[in-house]
PDB file of C-alpha atoms in Angstrom:
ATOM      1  CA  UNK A   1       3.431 -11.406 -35.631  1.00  0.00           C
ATOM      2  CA  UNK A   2       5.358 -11.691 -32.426  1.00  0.00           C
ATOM      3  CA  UNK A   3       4.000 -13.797 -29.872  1.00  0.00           C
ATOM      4  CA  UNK A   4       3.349 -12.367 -26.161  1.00  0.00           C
ATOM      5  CA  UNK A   5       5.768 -13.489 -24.686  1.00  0.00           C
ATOM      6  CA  UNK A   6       8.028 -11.520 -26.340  1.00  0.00           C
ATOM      7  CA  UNK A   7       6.995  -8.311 -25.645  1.00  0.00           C
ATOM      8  CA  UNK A   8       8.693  -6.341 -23.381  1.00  0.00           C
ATOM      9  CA  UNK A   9       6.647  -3.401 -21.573  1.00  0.00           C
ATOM     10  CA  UNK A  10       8.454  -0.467 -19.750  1.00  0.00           C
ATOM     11  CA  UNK A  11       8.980   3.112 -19.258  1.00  0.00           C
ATOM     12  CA  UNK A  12       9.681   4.957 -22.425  1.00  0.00           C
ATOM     13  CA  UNK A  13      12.715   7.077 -22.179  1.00  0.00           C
ATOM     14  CA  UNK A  14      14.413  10.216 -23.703  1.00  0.00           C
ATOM     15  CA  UNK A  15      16.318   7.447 -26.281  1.00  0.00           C
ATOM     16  CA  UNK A  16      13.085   6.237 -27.454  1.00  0.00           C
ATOM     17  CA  UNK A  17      11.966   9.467 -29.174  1.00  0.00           C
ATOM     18  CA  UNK A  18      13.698   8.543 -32.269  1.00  0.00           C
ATOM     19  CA  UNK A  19      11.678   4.977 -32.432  1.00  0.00           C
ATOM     20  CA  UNK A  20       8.336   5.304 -30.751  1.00  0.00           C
ATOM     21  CA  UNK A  21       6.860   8.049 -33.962  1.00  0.00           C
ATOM     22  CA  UNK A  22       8.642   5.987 -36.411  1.00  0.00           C
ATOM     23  CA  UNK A  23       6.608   3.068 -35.459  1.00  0.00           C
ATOM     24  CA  UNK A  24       3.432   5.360 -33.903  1.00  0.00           C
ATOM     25  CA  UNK A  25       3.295   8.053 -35.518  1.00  0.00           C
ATOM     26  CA  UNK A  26       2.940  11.931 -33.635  1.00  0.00           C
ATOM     27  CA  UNK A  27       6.622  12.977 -32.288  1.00  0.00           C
ATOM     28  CA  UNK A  28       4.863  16.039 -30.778  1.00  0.00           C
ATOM     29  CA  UNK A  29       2.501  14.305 -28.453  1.00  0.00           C
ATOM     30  CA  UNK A  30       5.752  11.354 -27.695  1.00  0.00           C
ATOM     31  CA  UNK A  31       7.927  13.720 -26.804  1.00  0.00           C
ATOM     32  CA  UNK A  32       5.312  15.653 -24.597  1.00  0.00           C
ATOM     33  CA  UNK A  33       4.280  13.070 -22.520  1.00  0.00           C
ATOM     34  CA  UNK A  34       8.186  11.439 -21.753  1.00  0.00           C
ATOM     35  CA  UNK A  35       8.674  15.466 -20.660  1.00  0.00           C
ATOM     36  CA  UNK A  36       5.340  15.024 -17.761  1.00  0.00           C
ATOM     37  CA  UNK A  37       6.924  11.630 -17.369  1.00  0.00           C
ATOM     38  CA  UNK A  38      10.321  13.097 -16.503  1.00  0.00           C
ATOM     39  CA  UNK A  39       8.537  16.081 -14.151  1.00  0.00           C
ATOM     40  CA  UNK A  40       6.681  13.352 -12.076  1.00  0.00           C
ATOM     41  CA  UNK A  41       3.274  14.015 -14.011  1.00  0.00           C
ATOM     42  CA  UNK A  42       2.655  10.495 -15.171  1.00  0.00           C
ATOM     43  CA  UNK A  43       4.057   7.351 -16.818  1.00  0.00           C
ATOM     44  CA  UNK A  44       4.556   6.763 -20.461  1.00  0.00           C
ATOM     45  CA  UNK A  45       4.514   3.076 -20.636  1.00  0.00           C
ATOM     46  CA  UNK A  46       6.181   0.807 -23.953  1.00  0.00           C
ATOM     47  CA  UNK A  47       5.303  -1.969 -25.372  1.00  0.00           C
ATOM     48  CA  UNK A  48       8.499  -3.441 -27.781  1.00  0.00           C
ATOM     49  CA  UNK A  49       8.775  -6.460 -29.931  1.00  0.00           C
ATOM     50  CA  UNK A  50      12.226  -6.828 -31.483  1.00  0.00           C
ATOM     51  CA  UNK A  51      13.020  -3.490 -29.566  1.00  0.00           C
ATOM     52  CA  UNK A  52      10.563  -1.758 -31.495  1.00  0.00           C
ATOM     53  CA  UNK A  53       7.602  -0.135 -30.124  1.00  0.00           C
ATOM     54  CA  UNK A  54       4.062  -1.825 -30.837  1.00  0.00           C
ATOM     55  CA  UNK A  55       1.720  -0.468 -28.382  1.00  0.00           C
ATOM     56  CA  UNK A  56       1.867   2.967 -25.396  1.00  0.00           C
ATOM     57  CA  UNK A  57      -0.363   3.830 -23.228  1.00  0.00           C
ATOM     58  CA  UNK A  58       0.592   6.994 -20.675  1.00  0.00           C
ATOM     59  CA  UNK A  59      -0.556   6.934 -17.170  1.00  0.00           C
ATOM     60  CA  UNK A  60      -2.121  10.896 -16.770  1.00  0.00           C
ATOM     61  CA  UNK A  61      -1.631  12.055 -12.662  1.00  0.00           C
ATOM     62  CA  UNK A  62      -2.546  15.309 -13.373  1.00  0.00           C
ATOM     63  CA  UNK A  63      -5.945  16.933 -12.883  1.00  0.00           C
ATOM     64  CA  UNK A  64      -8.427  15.980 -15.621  1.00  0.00           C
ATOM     65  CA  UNK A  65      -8.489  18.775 -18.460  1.00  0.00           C
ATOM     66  CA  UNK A  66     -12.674  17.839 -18.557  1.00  0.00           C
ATOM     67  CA  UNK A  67     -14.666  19.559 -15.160  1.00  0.00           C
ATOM     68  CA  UNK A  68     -17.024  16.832 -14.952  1.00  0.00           C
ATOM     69  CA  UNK A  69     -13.876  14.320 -14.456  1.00  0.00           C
ATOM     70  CA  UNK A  70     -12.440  16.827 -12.067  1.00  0.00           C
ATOM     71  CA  UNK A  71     -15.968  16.739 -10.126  1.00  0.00           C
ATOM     72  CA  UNK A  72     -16.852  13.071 -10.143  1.00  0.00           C
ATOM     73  CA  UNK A  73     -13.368  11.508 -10.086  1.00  0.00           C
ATOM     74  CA  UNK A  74     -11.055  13.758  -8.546  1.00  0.00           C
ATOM     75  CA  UNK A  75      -7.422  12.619  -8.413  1.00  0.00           C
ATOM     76  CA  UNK A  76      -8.308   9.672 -10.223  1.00  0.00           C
ATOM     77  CA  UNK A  77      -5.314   9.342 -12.543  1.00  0.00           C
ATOM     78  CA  UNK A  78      -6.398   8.550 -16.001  1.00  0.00           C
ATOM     79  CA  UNK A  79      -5.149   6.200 -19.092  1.00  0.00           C
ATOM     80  CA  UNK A  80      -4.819   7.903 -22.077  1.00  0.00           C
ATOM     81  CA  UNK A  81      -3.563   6.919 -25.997  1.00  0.00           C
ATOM     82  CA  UNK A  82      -3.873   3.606 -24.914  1.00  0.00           C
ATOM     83  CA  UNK A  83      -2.450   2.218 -28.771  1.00  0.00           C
ATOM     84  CA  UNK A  84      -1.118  -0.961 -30.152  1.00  0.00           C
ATOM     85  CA  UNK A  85      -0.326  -1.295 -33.377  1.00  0.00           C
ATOM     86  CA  UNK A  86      -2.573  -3.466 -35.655  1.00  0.00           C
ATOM     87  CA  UNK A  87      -0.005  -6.345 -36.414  1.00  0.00           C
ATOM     88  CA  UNK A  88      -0.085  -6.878 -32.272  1.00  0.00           C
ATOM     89  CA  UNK A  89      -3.732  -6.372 -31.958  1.00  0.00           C
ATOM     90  CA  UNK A  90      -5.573  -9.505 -30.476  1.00  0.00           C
ATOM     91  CA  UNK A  91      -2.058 -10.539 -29.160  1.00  0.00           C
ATOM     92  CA  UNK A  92      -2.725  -9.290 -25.270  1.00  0.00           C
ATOM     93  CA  UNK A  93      -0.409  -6.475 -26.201  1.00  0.00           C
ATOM     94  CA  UNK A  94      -2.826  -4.127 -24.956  1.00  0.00           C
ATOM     95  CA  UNK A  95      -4.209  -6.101 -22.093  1.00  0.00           C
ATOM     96  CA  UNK A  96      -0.734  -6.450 -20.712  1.00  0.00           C
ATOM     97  CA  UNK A  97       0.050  -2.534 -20.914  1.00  0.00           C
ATOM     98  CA  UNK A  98      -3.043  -1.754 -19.172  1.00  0.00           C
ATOM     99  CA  UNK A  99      -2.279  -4.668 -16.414  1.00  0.00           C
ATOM    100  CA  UNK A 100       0.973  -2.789 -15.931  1.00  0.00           C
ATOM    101  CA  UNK A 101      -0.396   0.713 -15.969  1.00  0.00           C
ATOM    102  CA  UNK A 102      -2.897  -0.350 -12.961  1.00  0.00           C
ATOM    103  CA  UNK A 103       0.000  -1.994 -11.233  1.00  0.00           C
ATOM    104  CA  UNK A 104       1.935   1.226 -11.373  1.00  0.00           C
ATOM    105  CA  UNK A 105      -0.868   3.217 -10.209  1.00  0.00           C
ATOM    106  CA  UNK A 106      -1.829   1.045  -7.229  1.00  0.00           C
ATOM    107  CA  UNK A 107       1.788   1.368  -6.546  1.00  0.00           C
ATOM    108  CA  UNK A 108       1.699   5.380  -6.408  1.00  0.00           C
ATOM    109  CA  UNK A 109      -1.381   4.693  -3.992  1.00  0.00           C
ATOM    110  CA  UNK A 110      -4.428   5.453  -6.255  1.00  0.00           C
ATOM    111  CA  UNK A 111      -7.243   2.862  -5.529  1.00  0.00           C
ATOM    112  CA  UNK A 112      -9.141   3.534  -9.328  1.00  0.00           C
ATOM    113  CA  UNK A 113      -8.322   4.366 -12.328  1.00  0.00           C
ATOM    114  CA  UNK A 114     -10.337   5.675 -14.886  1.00  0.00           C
ATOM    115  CA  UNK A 115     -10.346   6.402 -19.099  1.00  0.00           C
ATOM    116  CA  UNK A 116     -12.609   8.055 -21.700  1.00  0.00           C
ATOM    117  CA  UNK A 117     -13.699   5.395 -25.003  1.00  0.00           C
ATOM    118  CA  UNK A 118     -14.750   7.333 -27.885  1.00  0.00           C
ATOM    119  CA  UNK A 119     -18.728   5.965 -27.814  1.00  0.00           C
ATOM    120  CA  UNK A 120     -17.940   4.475 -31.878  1.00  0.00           C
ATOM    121  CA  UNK A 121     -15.126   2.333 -30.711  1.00  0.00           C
ATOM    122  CA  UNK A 122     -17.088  -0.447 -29.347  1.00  0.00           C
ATOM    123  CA  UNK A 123     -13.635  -2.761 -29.288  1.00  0.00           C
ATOM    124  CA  UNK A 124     -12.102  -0.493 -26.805  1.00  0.00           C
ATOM    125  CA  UNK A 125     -15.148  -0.554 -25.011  1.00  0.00           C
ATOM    126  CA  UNK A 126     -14.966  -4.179 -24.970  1.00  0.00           C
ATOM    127  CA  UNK A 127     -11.859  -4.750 -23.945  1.00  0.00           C
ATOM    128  CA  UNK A 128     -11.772  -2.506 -21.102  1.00  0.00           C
ATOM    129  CA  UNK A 129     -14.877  -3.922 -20.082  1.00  0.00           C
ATOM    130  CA  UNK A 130     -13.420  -7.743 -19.877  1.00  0.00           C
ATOM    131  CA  UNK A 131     -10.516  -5.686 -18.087  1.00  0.00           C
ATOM    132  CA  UNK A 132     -12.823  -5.327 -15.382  1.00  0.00           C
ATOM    133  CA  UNK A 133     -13.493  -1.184 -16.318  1.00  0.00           C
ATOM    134  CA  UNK A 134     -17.125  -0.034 -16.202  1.00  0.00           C
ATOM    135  CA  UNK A 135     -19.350   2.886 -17.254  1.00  0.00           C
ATOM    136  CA  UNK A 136     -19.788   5.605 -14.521  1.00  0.00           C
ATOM    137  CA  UNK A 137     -23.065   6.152 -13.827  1.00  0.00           C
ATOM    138  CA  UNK A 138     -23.122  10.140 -15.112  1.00  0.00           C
ATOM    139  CA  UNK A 139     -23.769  10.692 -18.814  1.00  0.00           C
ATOM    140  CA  UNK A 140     -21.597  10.851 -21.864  1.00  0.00           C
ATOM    141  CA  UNK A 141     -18.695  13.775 -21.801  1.00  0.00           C
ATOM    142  CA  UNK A 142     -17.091  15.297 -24.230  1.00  0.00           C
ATOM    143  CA  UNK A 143     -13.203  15.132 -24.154  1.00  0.00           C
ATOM    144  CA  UNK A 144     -10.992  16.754 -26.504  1.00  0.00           C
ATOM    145  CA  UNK A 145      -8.707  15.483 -28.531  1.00  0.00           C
ATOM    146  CA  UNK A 146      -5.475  17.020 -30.307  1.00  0.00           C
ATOM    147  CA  UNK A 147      -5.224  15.749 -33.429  1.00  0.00           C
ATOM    148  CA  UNK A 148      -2.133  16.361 -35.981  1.00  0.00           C
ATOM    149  CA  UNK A 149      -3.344  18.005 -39.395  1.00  0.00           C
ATOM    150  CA  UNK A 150      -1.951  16.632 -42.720  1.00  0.00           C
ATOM    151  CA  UNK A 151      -0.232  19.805 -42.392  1.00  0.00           C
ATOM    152  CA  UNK A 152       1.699  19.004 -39.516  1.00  0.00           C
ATOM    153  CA  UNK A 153      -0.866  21.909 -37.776  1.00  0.00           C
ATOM    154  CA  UNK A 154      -2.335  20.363 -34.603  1.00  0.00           C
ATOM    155  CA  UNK A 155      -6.166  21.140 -34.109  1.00  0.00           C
ATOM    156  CA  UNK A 156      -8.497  20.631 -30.767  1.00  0.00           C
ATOM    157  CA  UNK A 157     -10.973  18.476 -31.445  1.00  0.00           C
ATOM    158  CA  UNK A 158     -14.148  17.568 -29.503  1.00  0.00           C
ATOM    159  CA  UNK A 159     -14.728  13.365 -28.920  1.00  0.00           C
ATOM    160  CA  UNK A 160     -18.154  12.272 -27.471  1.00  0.00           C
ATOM    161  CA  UNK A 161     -16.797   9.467 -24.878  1.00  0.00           C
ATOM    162  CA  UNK A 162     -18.014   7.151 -22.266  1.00  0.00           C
ATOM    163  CA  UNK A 163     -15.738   7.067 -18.891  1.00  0.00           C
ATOM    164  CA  UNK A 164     -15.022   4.246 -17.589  1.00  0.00           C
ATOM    165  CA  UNK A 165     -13.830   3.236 -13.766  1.00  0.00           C
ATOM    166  CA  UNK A 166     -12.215   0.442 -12.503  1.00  0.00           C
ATOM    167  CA  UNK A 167     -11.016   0.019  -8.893  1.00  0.00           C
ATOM    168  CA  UNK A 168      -7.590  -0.721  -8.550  1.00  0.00           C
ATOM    169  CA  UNK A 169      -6.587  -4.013  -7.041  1.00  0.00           C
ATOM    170  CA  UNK A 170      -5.858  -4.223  -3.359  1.00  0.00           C
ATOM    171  CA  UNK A 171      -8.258  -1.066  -2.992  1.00  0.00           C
ATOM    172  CA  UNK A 172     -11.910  -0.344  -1.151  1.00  0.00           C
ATOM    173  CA  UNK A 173     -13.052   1.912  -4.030  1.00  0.00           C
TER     174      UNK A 173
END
């Protein structure tokens, strides 16, 4: 296990294709989000130890695909496949991408951020919540998520979540 400290977390580019599903898994949905990175759409963010990827998370600028995001968080940019790989988990890995994720955003101008937690993964939940993220007060949603079949076939699938919010520091939200 590689300490913290040497973790390096940027922008993923083009050249990381080849390592980020090696170590991650899902070239489809890598290679999809560096594209919306490189149109302006959002921010696919690395973490690497030894040069190798350990953790993403991708900063989502676009409108939420879910209408009751679009209602009661409009232009709220979103974290999404927020992932560190389990020999870096408990390491501040994931802490540290979603530090630099919010510094990014407040840098674009956005005063909260917000992300969806499958209701079972009361870890995520956790975290986020020590991160300073909270539940919105509306109900559960359902988000979908795109999961790749054994098949290679990718299939739509529906994810009871909780949102959570987090004002951005710096901001009056």
């Amino acid at each position: 296990m590689s300490p913290t400290n040497d973790v390096e977390i940027r922008r993923a580019r083009a050249g990381d294709l080849r390592a980020i599903p090696a170590e991650l898994g899902d070239q489809e949905f890598f290679a999809d989000r560096v594209a919306r990175q490189d149109d302006g759409r959002g921010v696919l963010l690395l973490a690497l130890s030894g040069g190798l990827p350990v953790g993403t998370v991708y900063l989502w600028r676009e409108r939420a695909d879910e209408q009751e995001v679009r209602d009661h968080l409009p232009e709220v940019p979103l974290l999404n496949h927020v992932e560190v790989l389990a020999g870096h988990r408990n390491q501040l890995v994931g802490t540290r991408l979603v530090s630099e994720a919010e510094r990014i955003l407040a840098g674009f101008g956005h005063d909260q951020v917000a992300l969806a937690v499958n209701v079972d993964n009361t870890n995520a939940e956790r975290l986020y919540k020590r991160l300073g993220y909270q539940r919105w007060e509306h109900d559960t949603l359902i988000c979908w998520a795109e999961v790749k079949q054994p098949d290679g076939t990718r299939k739509t699938c529906p994810e009871t979540c909780y949102m959570l919010v987090k004002a951005l520091p710096g901001s009056s939200a």
